[in-house]
Short mmCIF file of C-alpha atoms in Angstrom, two decimals:
data_model
loop_
_atom_site.label_atom_id
_atom_site.label_comp_id
_atom_site.label_asym_id
_atom_site.label_seq_id
_atom_site.Cartn_x
_atom_site.Cartn_y
_atom_site.Cartn_z
CA MET G 1 -96.57 -83.10 -12.04
CA GLY G 2 -93.12 -81.69 -11.30
CA PHE G 3 -89.90 -83.68 -11.34
CA LYS G 4 -86.85 -82.32 -9.59
CA THR G 5 -83.27 -83.30 -10.43
CA GLY G 6 -80.47 -82.26 -8.13
CA ILE G 7 -77.15 -81.28 -9.73
CA VAL G 8 -74.39 -82.48 -7.41
CA GLY G 9 -70.63 -82.96 -7.50
CA LEU G 10 -67.38 -81.93 -5.94
CA PRO G 11 -66.44 -78.23 -6.03
CA ASN G 12 -65.13 -76.84 -9.33
CA VAL G 13 -66.46 -79.56 -11.64
CA GLY G 14 -68.77 -77.20 -13.58
CA LYS G 15 -72.08 -77.66 -11.75
CA SER G 16 -73.04 -74.00 -11.65
CA THR G 17 -71.85 -73.38 -15.21
CA LEU G 18 -74.06 -76.23 -16.36
CA PHE G 19 -76.98 -75.00 -14.27
CA ASN G 20 -76.72 -71.50 -15.73
CA ALA G 21 -76.80 -72.94 -19.23
CA LEU G 22 -79.65 -75.32 -18.54
CA THR G 23 -81.92 -72.71 -17.03
CA ARG G 24 -80.87 -69.78 -19.24
CA THR G 25 -80.21 -67.74 -16.11
CA ALA G 26 -77.27 -66.38 -14.18
CA ALA G 27 -78.86 -67.28 -10.86
CA ALA G 28 -76.10 -69.66 -9.83
CA GLN G 29 -72.79 -67.98 -9.21
CA ALA G 30 -69.96 -69.86 -10.91
CA ALA G 31 -66.58 -69.16 -9.36
CA ASN G 32 -63.28 -70.93 -8.98
CA PHE G 33 -63.51 -71.67 -5.27
CA PRO G 34 -65.43 -74.19 -3.13
CA PHE G 35 -68.86 -73.46 -1.68
CA CYS G 36 -69.62 -70.47 -3.91
CA THR G 37 -73.13 -71.93 -4.16
CA ILE G 38 -74.49 -71.82 -0.62
CA GLU G 39 -78.25 -71.88 -1.15
CA PRO G 40 -79.63 -74.32 -3.72
CA ASN G 41 -80.65 -72.45 -6.86
CA VAL G 42 -83.76 -73.77 -8.54
CA GLY G 43 -84.58 -73.38 -12.21
CA GLU G 44 -87.15 -74.82 -14.57
CA VAL G 45 -86.43 -75.74 -18.17
CA ALA G 46 -88.80 -76.62 -20.97
CA VAL G 47 -88.46 -80.21 -22.14
CA PRO G 48 -87.61 -80.02 -25.86
CA ASP G 49 -89.97 -82.10 -27.99
CA PRO G 50 -90.31 -81.39 -31.72
CA ARG G 51 -93.56 -83.40 -31.76
CA LEU G 52 -95.30 -80.60 -29.87
CA GLU G 53 -94.54 -78.01 -32.56
CA ASN G 54 -95.69 -80.43 -35.28
CA LEU G 55 -99.00 -80.97 -33.50
CA ALA G 56 -99.48 -77.23 -32.94
CA ALA G 57 -98.83 -76.49 -36.63
CA ILE G 58 -101.55 -78.92 -37.73
CA ALA G 59 -104.08 -77.78 -35.13
CA LYS G 60 -103.15 -74.10 -35.63
CA SER G 61 -102.76 -73.77 -31.87
CA LYS G 62 -102.31 -70.22 -30.63
CA GLN G 63 -100.02 -71.29 -27.79
CA ILE G 64 -97.45 -74.04 -27.26
CA ILE G 65 -96.88 -75.20 -23.68
CA PRO G 66 -94.10 -77.76 -23.19
CA THR G 67 -93.73 -79.87 -20.11
CA ARG G 68 -91.01 -78.76 -17.71
CA MET G 69 -88.30 -80.24 -15.53
CA THR G 70 -86.84 -78.63 -12.42
CA PHE G 71 -83.11 -78.56 -11.78
CA VAL G 72 -81.60 -77.75 -8.39
CA ASP G 73 -77.99 -76.57 -8.22
CA ILE G 74 -76.68 -78.00 -4.96
CA ALA G 75 -73.38 -76.72 -3.57
CA GLY G 76 -70.24 -78.84 -3.88
CA LEU G 77 -69.93 -81.79 -1.54
CA VAL G 78 -66.61 -82.86 -0.02
CA LYS G 79 -65.31 -85.76 2.02
CA GLY G 80 -66.95 -85.58 5.43
CA ALA G 81 -70.21 -84.09 4.12
CA SER G 82 -72.16 -86.85 5.88
CA LYS G 83 -70.70 -85.53 9.15
CA GLY G 84 -71.44 -81.92 8.35
CA GLU G 85 -68.16 -80.95 6.66
CA GLY G 86 -68.49 -78.15 4.10
CA LEU G 87 -72.06 -77.39 5.20
CA GLY G 88 -72.80 -81.01 4.31
CA ASN G 89 -75.94 -81.51 6.37
CA GLN G 90 -77.74 -78.66 4.61
CA PHE G 91 -76.74 -79.91 1.18
CA LEU G 92 -77.71 -83.51 1.93
CA ALA G 93 -81.16 -82.28 2.96
CA ASN G 94 -81.48 -80.52 -0.42
CA ILE G 95 -80.61 -83.76 -2.24
CA ARG G 96 -83.22 -85.65 -0.22
CA GLU G 97 -85.96 -83.47 -1.72
CA CYS G 98 -85.01 -84.37 -5.32
CA ASP G 99 -86.41 -87.20 -7.45
CA ALA G 100 -83.08 -87.97 -9.13
CA ILE G 101 -79.44 -86.95 -8.99
CA ALA G 102 -77.41 -85.58 -11.90
CA HIS G 103 -73.85 -86.18 -10.74
CA VAL G 104 -71.50 -83.83 -12.60
CA LEU G 105 -67.99 -85.23 -12.97
CA ARG G 106 -64.95 -83.32 -14.12
CA CYS G 107 -63.63 -84.99 -17.27
CA PHE G 108 -61.32 -82.20 -18.44
CA GLU G 109 -57.79 -81.04 -17.67
CA ASP G 110 -57.29 -77.36 -16.91
CA GLY G 111 -54.44 -76.06 -14.78
CA ASP G 112 -56.32 -72.81 -14.17
CA VAL G 113 -59.23 -74.60 -12.47
CA THR G 114 -58.20 -76.16 -9.20
CA HIS G 115 -59.47 -79.56 -8.08
CA VAL G 116 -60.37 -79.91 -4.43
CA ASP G 117 -58.25 -83.08 -4.19
CA GLY G 118 -55.48 -81.90 -6.49
CA ARG G 119 -56.09 -84.44 -9.27
CA VAL G 120 -58.53 -85.23 -12.09
CA ASP G 121 -60.16 -88.64 -11.58
CA PRO G 122 -63.92 -88.65 -12.25
CA VAL G 123 -64.43 -92.27 -11.14
CA GLU G 124 -62.80 -91.56 -7.79
CA ASP G 125 -64.84 -88.34 -7.51
CA ALA G 126 -68.01 -90.38 -8.06
CA ARG G 127 -66.97 -92.79 -5.33
CA THR G 128 -66.30 -89.90 -2.95
CA ILE G 129 -69.82 -88.53 -3.39
CA GLU G 130 -71.43 -91.98 -3.29
CA THR G 131 -69.58 -92.80 -0.07
CA GLU G 132 -70.81 -89.64 1.63
CA LEU G 133 -74.40 -90.34 0.57
CA MET G 134 -74.12 -93.95 1.76
CA LEU G 135 -72.72 -92.87 5.14
CA ALA G 136 -75.57 -90.38 5.53
CA ASP G 137 -78.10 -93.11 4.66
CA MET G 138 -76.56 -95.55 7.15
CA GLU G 139 -76.84 -93.01 9.95
CA SER G 140 -80.44 -92.25 9.00
CA VAL G 141 -81.42 -95.92 8.77
CA GLU G 142 -79.85 -96.83 12.11
CA LYS G 143 -81.68 -93.98 13.87
CA ARG G 144 -85.02 -94.98 12.31
CA LEU G 145 -84.58 -98.61 13.32
CA GLN G 146 -84.01 -97.54 16.91
CA ASN G 147 -87.14 -95.39 16.89
CA LEU G 148 -89.29 -98.15 15.37
CA GLY G 149 -88.51 -100.73 18.05
CA ARG G 150 -91.54 -100.13 20.26
CA LYS G 151 -94.05 -100.04 17.39
CA VAL G 152 -92.62 -103.23 15.88
CA ARG G 153 -92.91 -105.05 19.21
CA GLY G 154 -96.50 -103.84 19.39
CA GLY G 155 -97.29 -105.44 16.04
CA ASP G 156 -97.84 -102.21 14.06
CA ARG G 157 -98.06 -103.43 10.44
CA GLU G 158 -96.67 -100.26 8.92
CA ALA G 159 -93.76 -100.27 11.35
CA VAL G 160 -93.03 -103.93 10.60
CA GLN G 161 -92.92 -103.15 6.88
CA GLN G 162 -90.65 -100.15 7.43
CA GLU G 163 -88.29 -102.20 9.60
CA ARG G 164 -88.03 -104.92 6.96
CA LEU G 165 -87.21 -102.39 4.24
CA LEU G 166 -84.77 -100.48 6.43
CA ARG G 167 -82.90 -103.67 7.30
CA ALA G 168 -82.68 -104.55 3.60
CA ALA G 169 -81.26 -101.10 2.90
CA LEU G 170 -78.81 -101.35 5.80
CA ALA G 171 -77.56 -104.74 4.59
CA ALA G 172 -76.81 -103.27 1.16
CA LEU G 173 -75.12 -100.19 2.59
CA GLU G 174 -72.95 -102.23 4.94
CA ASP G 175 -71.96 -104.32 1.91
CA GLY G 176 -70.80 -101.15 0.16
CA ARG G 177 -73.78 -100.96 -2.20
CA PRO G 178 -76.21 -98.04 -2.59
CA ALA G 179 -79.84 -98.53 -1.58
CA ARG G 180 -80.99 -98.45 -5.23
CA THR G 181 -79.47 -101.95 -5.65
CA VAL G 182 -82.14 -103.39 -3.31
CA ALA G 183 -84.90 -105.27 -5.16
CA VAL G 184 -88.27 -103.86 -4.04
CA ASP G 185 -91.65 -105.51 -4.77
CA ASP G 186 -94.53 -103.47 -6.15
CA GLU G 187 -96.40 -103.78 -2.86
CA ASP G 188 -93.45 -102.17 -1.05
CA ALA G 189 -92.72 -99.48 -3.64
CA ARG G 190 -94.64 -96.68 -1.96
CA ALA G 191 -93.27 -97.42 1.52
CA TRP G 192 -89.77 -97.67 0.06
CA SER G 193 -90.04 -94.26 -1.61
CA MET G 194 -91.28 -92.75 1.65
CA LEU G 195 -87.96 -93.69 3.28
CA GLN G 196 -86.32 -90.97 1.11
CA LEU G 197 -82.94 -92.65 1.11
CA LEU G 198 -80.32 -90.64 -0.73
CA THR G 199 -78.73 -93.63 -2.46
CA ALA G 200 -82.10 -95.01 -3.55
CA LYS G 201 -82.48 -92.15 -6.03
CA PRO G 202 -81.68 -92.76 -9.71
CA VAL G 203 -78.29 -91.37 -10.72
CA LEU G 204 -77.23 -89.84 -14.02
CA TYR G 205 -73.51 -89.24 -14.45
CA VAL G 206 -72.85 -86.03 -16.39
CA CYS G 207 -69.35 -86.03 -17.88
CA ASN G 208 -68.26 -82.41 -18.21
CA VAL G 209 -65.63 -82.37 -20.97
CA ALA G 210 -63.62 -79.71 -22.79
CA GLU G 211 -65.14 -78.21 -25.93
CA GLN G 212 -62.99 -80.28 -28.29
CA ASP G 213 -64.25 -83.50 -26.64
CA ALA G 214 -67.96 -82.66 -26.71
CA ALA G 215 -68.74 -84.79 -29.76
CA ALA G 216 -66.82 -87.98 -28.99
CA GLY G 217 -65.87 -87.72 -25.32
CA ASN G 218 -62.43 -88.73 -24.03
CA ALA G 219 -60.69 -91.38 -21.96
CA LEU G 220 -62.04 -89.91 -18.72
CA SER G 221 -65.66 -89.91 -19.89
CA GLU G 222 -65.22 -93.44 -21.24
CA ALA G 223 -64.11 -94.59 -17.78
CA VAL G 224 -67.27 -93.05 -16.34
CA ALA G 225 -69.41 -94.76 -18.99
CA GLN G 226 -67.92 -98.12 -18.06
CA MET G 227 -68.56 -97.45 -14.38
CA ALA G 228 -72.17 -96.45 -15.11
CA ALA G 229 -72.75 -99.57 -17.22
CA GLY G 230 -71.49 -101.74 -14.38
CA GLU G 231 -73.95 -100.07 -11.99
CA GLY G 232 -76.89 -100.11 -14.39
CA ALA G 233 -76.80 -96.29 -14.28
CA ALA G 234 -76.81 -93.74 -17.11
CA ALA G 235 -74.11 -91.38 -18.36
CA VAL G 236 -74.10 -88.46 -20.78
CA VAL G 237 -71.25 -86.35 -22.18
CA ILE G 238 -71.68 -82.57 -22.08
CA SER G 239 -69.43 -79.55 -22.34
CA ALA G 240 -70.79 -77.04 -19.83
CA ARG G 241 -68.84 -74.27 -21.58
CA ILE G 242 -70.52 -75.05 -24.90
CA GLU G 243 -73.94 -75.17 -23.26
CA GLU G 244 -73.22 -71.79 -21.68
CA GLU G 245 -72.41 -70.33 -25.12
CA ILE G 246 -75.49 -71.89 -26.73
CA ALA G 247 -77.65 -70.33 -24.02
CA GLN G 248 -76.74 -66.89 -25.34
CA LEU G 249 -77.66 -67.64 -28.98
CA ASP G 250 -80.95 -67.63 -30.85
CA PRO G 251 -82.13 -71.02 -32.21
CA ASP G 252 -80.73 -70.53 -35.72
CA GLU G 253 -77.34 -69.42 -34.44
CA ALA G 254 -77.29 -72.25 -31.93
CA GLY G 255 -77.98 -74.80 -34.67
CA LEU G 256 -75.13 -73.49 -36.80
CA PHE G 257 -72.79 -73.43 -33.82
CA LEU G 258 -73.61 -77.05 -32.95
CA SER G 259 -73.13 -78.12 -36.57
CA GLU G 260 -69.67 -76.55 -36.65
CA LEU G 261 -68.76 -78.56 -33.55
CA GLY G 262 -70.04 -81.80 -35.05
CA LEU G 263 -72.94 -82.04 -32.59
CA GLU G 264 -76.44 -83.06 -33.64
CA GLU G 265 -78.20 -81.60 -30.60
CA ALA G 266 -77.56 -79.51 -27.50
CA GLY G 267 -76.43 -81.18 -24.32
CA LEU G 268 -79.66 -80.01 -22.67
CA ASP G 269 -81.68 -82.17 -25.05
CA ARG G 270 -79.55 -85.24 -24.32
CA LEU G 271 -79.59 -84.61 -20.59
CA ILE G 272 -83.36 -84.26 -20.40
CA ARG G 273 -84.00 -87.26 -22.65
CA VAL G 274 -81.72 -89.49 -20.59
CA GLY G 275 -83.18 -88.01 -17.40
CA HIS G 276 -86.71 -88.83 -18.54
CA ASN G 277 -85.72 -92.42 -19.23
CA LEU G 278 -83.94 -92.61 -15.89
CA LEU G 279 -87.11 -91.57 -14.06
CA GLY G 280 -89.35 -93.78 -16.20
CA LEU G 281 -91.22 -90.80 -17.65
CA GLN G 282 -93.10 -90.27 -20.89
CA THR G 283 -95.19 -87.56 -22.55
CA TYR G 284 -98.75 -87.27 -23.82
CA PHE G 285 -100.38 -84.28 -25.53
CA THR G 286 -103.59 -82.29 -25.50
CA VAL G 287 -104.13 -80.35 -28.73
CA GLY G 288 -106.64 -77.72 -29.84
CA PRO G 289 -106.93 -74.27 -31.42
CA LYS G 290 -106.26 -72.58 -28.07
CA GLU G 291 -103.12 -74.50 -27.13
CA ALA G 292 -100.97 -77.54 -27.78
CA ARG G 293 -99.63 -78.84 -24.50
CA ALA G 294 -97.32 -81.60 -23.32
CA TRP G 295 -97.89 -83.49 -20.05
CA THR G 296 -95.44 -85.73 -18.20
CA ILE G 297 -96.51 -89.02 -16.64
CA HIS G 298 -94.83 -92.25 -15.59
CA LYS G 299 -94.57 -95.11 -18.04
CA GLY G 300 -97.35 -97.57 -17.26
CA ASP G 301 -99.79 -94.94 -15.95
CA ARG G 302 -103.41 -95.63 -16.85
CA ALA G 303 -105.75 -93.08 -18.41
CA PRO G 304 -107.42 -91.81 -15.19
CA LYS G 305 -104.06 -91.14 -13.56
CA ALA G 306 -102.87 -89.34 -16.70
CA ALA G 307 -106.02 -87.23 -16.60
CA GLY G 308 -105.31 -86.38 -12.97
CA VAL G 309 -102.11 -84.61 -14.01
CA ILE G 310 -104.32 -81.94 -15.61
CA HIS G 311 -106.76 -81.71 -12.70
CA GLY G 312 -107.81 -83.98 -9.85
CA ASP G 313 -111.47 -83.73 -10.96
CA PHE G 314 -110.49 -85.32 -14.29
CA GLU G 315 -109.24 -88.40 -12.48
CA ARG G 316 -112.07 -88.64 -9.95
CA GLY G 317 -114.81 -88.22 -12.58
CA PHE G 318 -113.05 -90.03 -15.44
CA ILE G 319 -115.41 -91.52 -18.04
CA ARG G 320 -113.26 -92.21 -21.09
CA ALA G 321 -110.37 -90.91 -23.16
CA GLU G 322 -110.54 -90.18 -26.88
CA THR G 323 -107.12 -91.27 -28.06
CA ILE G 324 -105.07 -90.69 -31.21
CA ALA G 325 -101.50 -91.95 -31.60
CA TYR G 326 -99.06 -89.18 -32.53
CA ASP G 327 -98.16 -90.75 -35.88
CA ASP G 328 -101.85 -91.11 -36.77
CA PHE G 329 -102.57 -87.49 -35.82
CA ILE G 330 -99.78 -86.31 -38.15
CA ALA G 331 -100.61 -88.71 -41.00
CA CYS G 332 -104.32 -87.85 -40.93
CA GLY G 333 -103.80 -84.11 -40.72
CA GLY G 334 -105.30 -83.66 -37.27
CA GLU G 335 -108.18 -84.77 -35.07
CA GLN G 336 -110.95 -84.61 -37.66
CA GLY G 337 -108.93 -86.54 -40.21
CA ALA G 338 -108.03 -89.18 -37.64
CA ARG G 339 -111.67 -89.51 -36.63
CA GLU G 340 -112.79 -89.94 -40.25
CA ALA G 341 -110.07 -92.49 -40.91
CA GLY G 342 -111.08 -94.52 -37.88
CA ARG G 343 -107.78 -93.79 -36.12
CA MET G 344 -109.39 -92.22 -33.05
CA ARG G 345 -110.00 -94.77 -30.30
CA VAL G 346 -112.21 -94.58 -27.22
CA GLU G 347 -110.32 -95.96 -24.23
CA GLY G 348 -111.53 -96.70 -20.70
CA LYS G 349 -110.08 -96.72 -17.20
CA ASN G 350 -107.70 -99.62 -17.80
CA TYR G 351 -105.99 -98.10 -20.83
CA VAL G 352 -102.23 -97.72 -20.36
CA VAL G 353 -101.26 -94.39 -21.94
CA GLN G 354 -98.53 -94.60 -24.58
CA ASP G 355 -95.78 -92.07 -25.21
CA GLY G 356 -96.98 -89.50 -27.75
CA ASP G 357 -100.71 -90.16 -27.35
CA VAL G 358 -102.96 -87.21 -28.15
CA LEU G 359 -105.76 -87.38 -25.57
CA HIS G 360 -109.11 -85.74 -24.92
CA PHE G 361 -110.70 -86.67 -21.59
CA LEU G 362 -114.41 -86.87 -20.82
CA PHE G 363 -115.37 -86.75 -17.16
CA ASN G 364 -118.15 -86.05 -14.70
CA ALA G 365 -117.64 -82.86 -12.73
#
């Protein structure tokens, strides 16, 4: 199960610098001019989870396989992107393919790095991007409503549902609100997601600050945090320059470097953790002598669906799941100890998997 987060923002806010650090690559060209990133660069990063190493140590696993998250570096948007300005149509299409949006905002002053609008105002920058995405959504919704007319008049149930959802989205957009503010029932969730509206995607504001502000943030990042709280969105403070430096260090050196800066963890760890929460994700583990592996699922997923992340046959032929809570696995010294202590449970199809569960699935081929 792959989850893709698009990194967006105005030109020269640090998107490509952050992408390079996150993915430990130099695939995205970072330069001090707009549109230096023309094609979206894609990179995968391992999701840091110290629990996985603890499990592997107990089970003496030969290999550790973390779960991964995909980041897409999407070129800088500008005013008019919804109408094709600055190669906007291409970039908007790239955003549409992502599960969530990490919106990088410039929260630092630097006279050597130009701002496309000649000022540093992250809240206004956020509004600029949001407006372009809303305008693009409005155009898309209006076109779809026109095309649905005949099917709706013919009584097509799917078309009727789509029209109802599209009109709800249009009402929000015309009111100046993104589509994610629309309340959607469970029965409409799948149809709603199929609309692929840009402003329906979860948004994480990434405040890119100067190195000296990485630990506590600054007035600009605080303004973003207040904006995010008012929207029910998430925000995280990161120094892309620091992350770029950390990317070049080994783990021990990186830890010392962070300590000297007064930081408890790398920005990558915070970004992924907040991103996981934003997408409603959680992790379960499979552990054995061959490998210890992390798997990503949605919160609320039942055991068969969790099994299906490994292989479709596991879900189709699901019988039961032998389950050990992470804390029990550690406290009992592994699977055998948990079994002897009565801490291994046998769960059926209706079991809702919990974050940190260690699972072993039994299924019919």
